[in-house]
Amino acid sequence: SRIFRVTGDFSATEIAAIRAPGWISSGFQIVDSRFLYVPVPPAGHVVRFDLNDGSSLRIGNSDLGYRDGSGPVSSFFQPSGIVQIGDGSFYLKDDWTIRKISPSGEVTCPLDTVL
């Protein structure tokens, strides 16, 4: 799968390529006009792309599970669908639960909810 930035004149620039099957539609979220967050369900992590410099940060370690913690320590099962909230954090669906990722990359399960 590849991600492109499309401008008003419809020119496109590739931002990133993600190793994930093309049929997966996990959604994405742009935060503060700078960061693009993309859940990668088959790999069990979330990738944050910096739209200014093209760098990326992986949140989650690809071990399937629901481990809370900082970016590389945390784990997801099937992350998808992201919604930003006012403090710069965002929530995402992770299989049968809701997870929160703080601006610093800390992953928690604040609602302790099973859908």
Tab-separated table of N, CA and C in Angstrom:
chain	number	residue	atom	x	y	z
A	1	SER	N	0.847	-1.169	0.000
A	1	SER	CA	0.000	0.000	0.000
A	1	SER	C	0.890	1.228	0.000
A	2	ARG	N	0.467	2.274	-0.694
A	2	ARG	CA	1.238	3.511	-0.747
A	2	ARG	C	0.342	4.673	-0.360
A	3	ILE	N	0.936	5.706	0.228
A	3	ILE	CA	0.205	6.889	0.648
A	3	ILE	C	0.730	8.066	-0.157
A	4	PHE	N	-0.193	8.850	-0.719
A	4	PHE	CA	0.169	10.001	-1.530
A	4	PHE	C	-0.428	11.274	-0.947
A	5	ARG	N	0.289	12.390	-1.104
A	5	ARG	CA	-0.251	13.715	-0.794
A	5	ARG	C	-0.731	14.292	-2.110
A	6	VAL	N	-2.000	14.708	-2.175
A	6	VAL	CA	-2.567	15.286	-3.385
A	6	VAL	C	-2.830	16.761	-3.111
A	7	THR	N	-2.344	17.641	-3.982
A	7	THR	CA	-2.517	19.085	-3.805
A	7	THR	C	-3.714	19.577	-4.601
A	8	GLY	N	-4.012	20.866	-4.475
A	8	GLY	CA	-5.173	21.455	-5.139
A	8	GLY	C	-5.150	21.329	-6.646
A	9	ASP	N	-3.963	21.269	-7.237
A	9	ASP	CA	-3.878	21.107	-8.695
A	9	ASP	C	-3.834	19.629	-9.096
A	10	PHE	N	-4.123	18.751	-8.146
A	10	PHE	CA	-4.191	17.295	-8.344
A	10	PHE	C	-2.845	16.650	-8.641
A	11	SER	N	-1.753	17.345	-8.345
A	11	SER	CA	-0.451	16.685	-8.445
A	11	SER	C	-0.267	15.836	-7.180
A	12	ALA	N	0.424	14.734	-7.305
A	12	ALA	CA	0.570	13.798	-6.194
A	12	ALA	C	2.039	13.526	-5.907
A	13	THR	N	2.343	13.437	-4.628
A	13	THR	CA	3.679	13.089	-4.174
A	13	THR	C	3.554	11.909	-3.221
A	14	GLU	N	4.333	10.859	-3.464
A	14	GLU	CA	4.275	9.710	-2.568
A	14	GLU	C	4.916	10.077	-1.237
A	15	ILE	N	4.201	9.801	-0.147
A	15	ILE	CA	4.702	10.085	1.194
A	15	ILE	C	5.359	8.853	1.787
A	16	ALA	N	4.710	7.697	1.610
A	16	ALA	CA	5.240	6.492	2.237
A	16	ALA	C	4.673	5.255	1.580
A	17	ALA	N	5.361	4.155	1.782
A	17	ALA	CA	4.871	2.845	1.365
A	17	ALA	C	4.785	1.989	2.617
A	18	ILE	N	3.697	1.253	2.751
A	18	ILE	CA	3.485	0.407	3.926
A	18	ILE	C	3.374	-1.031	3.454
A	19	ARG	N	4.046	-1.917	4.139
A	19	ARG	CA	3.950	-3.340	3.792
A	19	ARG	C	2.690	-3.911	4.418
A	20	ALA	N	1.633	-3.871	3.651
A	20	ALA	CA	0.350	-4.398	4.105
A	20	ALA	C	-0.443	-4.764	2.861
A	21	PRO	N	-1.283	-5.773	2.954
A	21	PRO	CA	-2.105	-6.127	1.805
A	21	PRO	C	-2.962	-4.958	1.358
A	22	GLY	N	-3.070	-4.749	0.062
A	22	GLY	CA	-3.813	-3.633	-0.474
A	22	GLY	C	-5.289	-3.647	-0.148
A	23	TRP	N	-5.846	-4.785	0.180
A	23	TRP	CA	-7.279	-4.860	0.436
A	23	TRP	C	-7.647	-4.393	1.835
A	24	ILE	N	-6.674	-4.114	2.660
A	24	ILE	CA	-6.979	-3.686	4.028
A	24	ILE	C	-7.279	-2.205	4.045
A	25	SER	N	-8.427	-1.840	4.565
A	25	SER	CA	-8.817	-0.444	4.700
A	25	SER	C	-8.938	-0.140	6.182
A	26	SER	N	-7.878	0.369	6.775
A	26	SER	CA	-7.860	0.572	8.220
A	26	SER	C	-8.111	2.008	8.619
A	27	GLY	N	-8.215	2.914	7.665
A	27	GLY	CA	-8.423	4.320	7.968
A	27	GLY	C	-7.129	4.993	8.374
A	28	PHE	N	-7.154	6.316	8.434
A	28	PHE	CA	-5.979	7.067	8.867
A	28	PHE	C	-6.456	8.394	9.422
A	29	GLN	N	-5.547	9.114	10.066
A	29	GLN	CA	-5.882	10.399	10.659
A	29	GLN	C	-4.692	11.336	10.511
A	30	ILE	N	-4.937	12.567	10.080
A	30	ILE	CA	-3.888	13.577	10.053
A	30	ILE	C	-4.061	14.418	11.309
A	31	VAL	N	-2.981	14.564	12.086
A	31	VAL	CA	-3.017	15.271	13.353
A	31	VAL	C	-2.185	16.539	13.246
A	32	ASP	N	-2.770	17.657	13.629
A	32	ASP	CA	-2.083	18.952	13.654
A	32	ASP	C	-1.447	19.304	12.313
A	33	SER	N	-2.034	18.872	11.218
A	33	SER	CA	-1.538	19.146	9.863
A	33	SER	C	-0.091	18.722	9.654
A	34	ARG	N	0.431	17.902	10.541
A	34	ARG	CA	1.831	17.493	10.419
A	34	ARG	C	2.013	15.991	10.415
A	35	PHE	N	1.274	15.279	11.253
A	35	PHE	CA	1.494	13.844	11.404
A	35	PHE	C	0.336	13.052	10.800
A	36	LEU	N	0.676	12.004	10.084
A	36	LEU	CA	-0.303	11.085	9.521
A	36	LEU	C	-0.176	9.772	10.280
A	37	TYR	N	-1.234	9.361	10.962
A	37	TYR	CA	-1.251	8.107	11.713
A	37	TYR	C	-2.000	7.061	10.902
A	38	VAL	N	-1.376	5.899	10.710
A	38	VAL	CA	-1.980	4.828	9.917
A	38	VAL	C	-1.906	3.520	10.691
A	39	PRO	N	-3.059	2.922	11.046
A	39	PRO	CA	-3.031	1.586	11.652
A	39	PRO	C	-2.664	0.553	10.590
A	40	VAL	N	-1.849	-0.426	10.961
A	40	VAL	CA	-1.446	-1.489	10.044
A	40	VAL	C	-1.889	-2.813	10.679
A	41	PRO	N	-3.163	-3.210	10.454
A	41	PRO	CA	-3.738	-4.359	11.157
A	41	PRO	C	-2.978	-5.672	11.051
A	42	PRO	N	-2.514	-6.077	9.871
A	42	PRO	CA	-1.892	-7.406	9.855
A	42	PRO	C	-0.574	-7.447	10.619
A	43	ALA	N	0.069	-6.290	10.771
A	43	ALA	CA	1.349	-6.246	11.474
A	43	ALA	C	1.177	-5.847	12.935
A	44	GLY	N	-0.027	-5.432	13.329
A	44	GLY	CA	-0.310	-5.129	14.731
A	44	GLY	C	0.380	-3.895	15.267
A	45	HIS	N	0.545	-2.860	14.458
A	45	HIS	CA	1.118	-1.620	14.963
A	45	HIS	C	0.508	-0.423	14.231
A	46	VAL	N	0.878	0.777	14.681
A	46	VAL	CA	0.452	2.027	14.070
A	46	VAL	C	1.712	2.754	13.632
A	47	VAL	N	1.674	3.374	12.461
A	47	VAL	CA	2.822	4.138	11.980
A	47	VAL	C	2.449	5.618	11.965
A	48	ARG	N	3.356	6.454	12.508
A	48	ARG	CA	3.176	7.906	12.454
A	48	ARG	C	4.181	8.471	11.459
A	49	PHE	N	3.670	9.083	10.381
A	49	PHE	CA	4.517	9.716	9.382
A	49	PHE	C	4.553	11.215	9.640
A	50	ASP	N	5.738	11.802	9.609
A	50	ASP	CA	5.893	13.241	9.727
A	50	ASP	C	5.795	13.811	8.313
A	51	LEU	N	4.744	14.571	8.038
A	51	LEU	CA	4.523	15.092	6.688
A	51	LEU	C	5.514	16.191	6.321
A	52	ASN	N	6.214	16.755	7.318
A	52	ASN	CA	7.201	17.795	7.038
A	52	ASN	C	8.519	17.220	6.542
A	53	ASP	N	9.013	16.182	7.218
A	53	ASP	CA	10.340	15.678	6.849
A	53	ASP	C	10.338	14.239	6.326
A	54	GLY	N	9.180	13.584	6.286
A	54	GLY	CA	9.083	12.235	5.730
A	54	GLY	C	9.516	11.120	6.666
A	55	SER	N	9.908	11.464	7.894
A	55	SER	CA	10.322	10.424	8.839
A	55	SER	C	9.100	9.662	9.347
A	56	SER	N	9.346	8.512	9.954
A	56	SER	CA	8.246	7.718	10.491
A	56	SER	C	8.604	7.176	11.870
A	57	LEU	N	7.572	6.906	12.663
A	57	LEU	CA	7.714	6.326	13.992
A	57	LEU	C	6.729	5.179	14.094
A	58	ARG	N	7.197	4.043	14.501
A	58	ARG	CA	6.323	2.878	14.663
A	58	ARG	C	5.879	2.795	16.119
A	59	ILE	N	4.574	2.716	16.339
A	59	ILE	CA	3.999	2.573	17.672
A	59	ILE	C	3.454	1.156	17.759
A	60	GLY	N	4.003	0.372	18.655
A	60	GLY	CA	3.657	-1.040	18.753
A	60	GLY	C	4.803	-1.888	18.243
A	61	ASN	N	4.888	-3.114	18.724
A	61	ASN	CA	6.050	-3.945	18.413
A	61	ASN	C	5.743	-5.150	17.531
A	62	SER	N	4.566	-5.216	16.968
A	62	SER	CA	4.128	-6.308	16.088
A	62	SER	C	3.856	-7.615	16.813
A	63	ASP	N	4.009	-7.651	18.141
A	63	ASP	CA	3.540	-8.806	18.915
A	63	ASP	C	2.044	-8.629	19.093
A	64	LEU	N	1.250	-9.542	18.587
A	64	LEU	CA	-0.191	-9.387	18.704
A	64	LEU	C	-0.599	-9.439	20.169
A	65	GLY	N	-1.381	-8.450	20.579
A	65	GLY	CA	-1.845	-8.403	21.958
A	65	GLY	C	-2.341	-7.029	22.315
A	66	TYR	N	-2.598	-6.816	23.588
A	66	TYR	CA	-3.157	-5.559	24.071
A	66	TYR	C	-2.263	-4.972	25.155
A	67	ARG	N	-0.970	-4.898	24.922
A	67	ARG	CA	-0.043	-4.403	25.938
A	67	ARG	C	0.022	-2.883	25.897
A	68	ASP	N	-0.208	-2.244	27.048
A	68	ASP	CA	-0.068	-0.803	27.170
A	68	ASP	C	1.404	-0.456	27.353
A	69	GLY	N	1.753	0.814	27.144
A	69	GLY	CA	3.115	1.266	27.366
A	69	GLY	C	3.561	2.236	26.298
A	70	SER	N	4.845	2.566	26.341
A	70	SER	CA	5.400	3.498	25.360
A	70	SER	C	5.449	2.837	23.986
A	71	GLY	N	5.623	3.656	22.963
A	71	GLY	CA	5.596	3.210	21.569
A	71	GLY	C	6.107	1.815	21.275
A	72	PRO	N	7.408	1.533	21.477
A	72	PRO	CA	7.943	0.228	21.080
A	72	PRO	C	7.590	-0.924	22.026
A	73	VAL	N	7.089	-0.612	23.211
A	73	VAL	CA	6.741	-1.650	24.189
A	73	VAL	C	5.305	-2.123	23.986
A	74	SER	N	4.453	-1.226	23.525
A	74	SER	CA	3.028	-1.531	23.391
A	74	SER	C	2.777	-2.539	22.278
A	75	SER	N	1.600	-3.138	22.310
A	75	SER	CA	1.207	-4.049	21.239
A	75	SER	C	-0.278	-3.900	20.957
A	76	PHE	N	-0.641	-4.201	19.730
A	76	PHE	CA	-2.029	-4.139	19.274
A	76	PHE	C	-2.407	-5.496	18.700
A	77	PHE	N	-3.699	-5.713	18.564
A	77	PHE	CA	-4.155	-6.944	17.948
A	77	PHE	C	-4.617	-6.677	16.518
A	78	GLN	N	-5.605	-5.826	16.340
A	78	GLN	CA	-6.109	-5.472	15.011
A	78	GLN	C	-6.463	-3.985	14.996
A	79	PRO	N	-5.470	-3.075	15.008
A	79	PRO	CA	-5.794	-1.648	15.069
A	79	PRO	C	-6.475	-1.153	13.799
A	80	SER	N	-7.497	-0.305	13.981
A	80	SER	CA	-8.196	0.276	12.832
A	80	SER	C	-8.949	1.513	13.293
A	81	GLY	N	-9.346	2.332	12.348
A	81	GLY	CA	-10.169	3.496	12.624
A	81	GLY	C	-9.624	4.400	13.714
A	82	ILE	N	-9.254	5.618	13.378
A	82	ILE	CA	-8.645	6.544	14.330
A	82	ILE	C	-9.479	7.816	14.416
A	83	VAL	N	-9.618	8.342	15.648
A	83	VAL	CA	-10.305	9.607	15.865
A	83	VAL	C	-9.448	10.458	16.785
A	84	GLN	N	-9.146	11.696	16.373
A	84	GLN	CA	-8.359	12.603	17.207
A	84	GLN	C	-9.263	13.279	18.224
A	85	ILE	N	-8.715	13.528	19.428
A	85	ILE	CA	-9.456	14.288	20.436
A	85	ILE	C	-8.688	15.574	20.718
A	86	GLY	N	-9.292	16.481	21.471
A	86	GLY	CA	-8.788	17.827	21.656
A	86	GLY	C	-7.395	17.972	22.231
A	87	ASP	N	-6.928	17.050	23.039
A	87	ASP	CA	-5.625	17.229	23.688
A	87	ASP	C	-4.458	16.704	22.852
A	88	GLY	N	-4.704	16.337	21.599
A	88	GLY	CA	-3.638	15.817	20.743
A	88	GLY	C	-3.527	14.305	20.765
A	89	SER	N	-4.286	13.668	21.644
A	89	SER	CA	-4.336	12.206	21.679
A	89	SER	C	-5.358	11.732	20.656
A	90	PHE	N	-5.394	10.428	20.447
A	90	PHE	CA	-6.468	9.886	19.630
A	90	PHE	C	-6.840	8.496	20.115
A	91	TYR	N	-8.044	8.091	19.752
A	91	TYR	CA	-8.558	6.773	20.080
A	91	TYR	C	-8.607	5.949	18.806
A	92	LEU	N	-8.418	4.643	18.955
A	92	LEU	CA	-8.597	3.749	17.828
A	92	LEU	C	-9.229	2.445	18.297
A	93	LYS	N	-9.888	1.810	17.374
A	93	LYS	CA	-10.478	0.499	17.650
A	93	LYS	C	-9.369	-0.531	17.502
A	94	ASP	N	-9.285	-1.433	18.459
A	94	ASP	CA	-8.274	-2.493	18.401
A	94	ASP	C	-8.992	-3.811	18.676
A	95	ASP	N	-9.404	-4.451	17.621
A	95	ASP	CA	-10.205	-5.668	17.687
A	95	ASP	C	-11.480	-5.390	18.477
A	96	TRP	N	-11.586	-5.850	19.705
A	96	TRP	CA	-12.818	-5.701	20.484
A	96	TRP	C	-12.704	-4.673	21.599
A	97	THR	N	-11.738	-3.777	21.511
A	97	THR	CA	-11.571	-2.782	22.564
A	97	THR	C	-11.210	-1.426	21.953
A	98	ILE	N	-11.184	-0.399	22.787
A	98	ILE	CA	-10.799	0.943	22.373
A	98	ILE	C	-9.477	1.280	23.052
A	99	ARG	N	-8.508	1.769	22.276
A	99	ARG	CA	-7.188	2.127	22.809
A	99	ARG	C	-6.967	3.616	22.626
A	100	LYS	N	-6.128	4.195	23.460
A	100	LYS	CA	-5.777	5.610	23.366
A	100	LYS	C	-4.267	5.727	23.171
A	101	ILE	N	-3.849	6.611	22.260
A	101	ILE	CA	-2.432	6.902	22.053
A	101	ILE	C	-2.229	8.387	22.333
A	102	SER	N	-1.357	8.695	23.294
A	102	SER	CA	-1.080	10.079	23.669
A	102	SER	C	-0.154	10.724	22.639
A	103	PRO	N	-0.008	12.055	22.673
A	103	PRO	CA	0.918	12.711	21.743
A	103	PRO	C	2.352	12.195	21.858
A	104	SER	N	2.738	11.684	23.024
A	104	SER	CA	4.104	11.167	23.206
A	104	SER	C	4.249	9.714	22.753
A	105	GLY	N	3.137	9.069	22.358
A	105	GLY	CA	3.187	7.687	21.886
A	105	GLY	C	2.870	6.659	22.958
A	106	GLU	N	2.364	7.106	24.119
A	106	GLU	CA	1.988	6.195	25.194
A	106	GLU	C	0.621	5.574	24.871
A	107	VAL	N	0.548	4.245	24.905
A	107	VAL	CA	-0.676	3.522	24.570
A	107	VAL	C	-1.337	3.037	25.857
A	108	THR	N	-2.629	3.322	26.006
A	108	THR	CA	-3.403	2.855	27.161
A	108	THR	C	-4.766	2.365	26.697
A	109	CYS	N	-5.453	1.708	27.582
A	109	CYS	CA	-6.826	1.265	27.345
A	109	CYS	C	-7.693	1.907	28.421
A	110	PRO	N	-7.948	3.219	28.307
A	110	PRO	CA	-8.592	3.960	29.378
A	110	PRO	C	-10.030	3.591	29.658
A	111	LEU	N	-10.738	3.084	28.671
A	111	LEU	CA	-12.136	2.771	28.853
A	111	LEU	C	-12.356	1.368	29.386
A	112	ASP	N	-11.321	0.532	29.330
A	112	ASP	CA	-11.438	-0.852	29.765
A	112	ASP	C	-12.731	-1.475	29.261
A	113	THR	N	-12.947	-1.298	27.959
A	113	THR	CA	-14.210	-1.682	27.334
A	113	THR	C	-14.013	-2.784	26.317
A	114	VAL	N	-14.904	-3.725	26.312
A	114	VAL	CA	-14.928	-4.733	25.262
A	114	VAL	C	-16.189	-4.470	24.452
A	115	LEU	N	-16.023	-4.304	23.154
A	115	LEU	CA	-17.163	-4.002	22.276
A	115	LEU	C	-17.951	-5.237	21.951
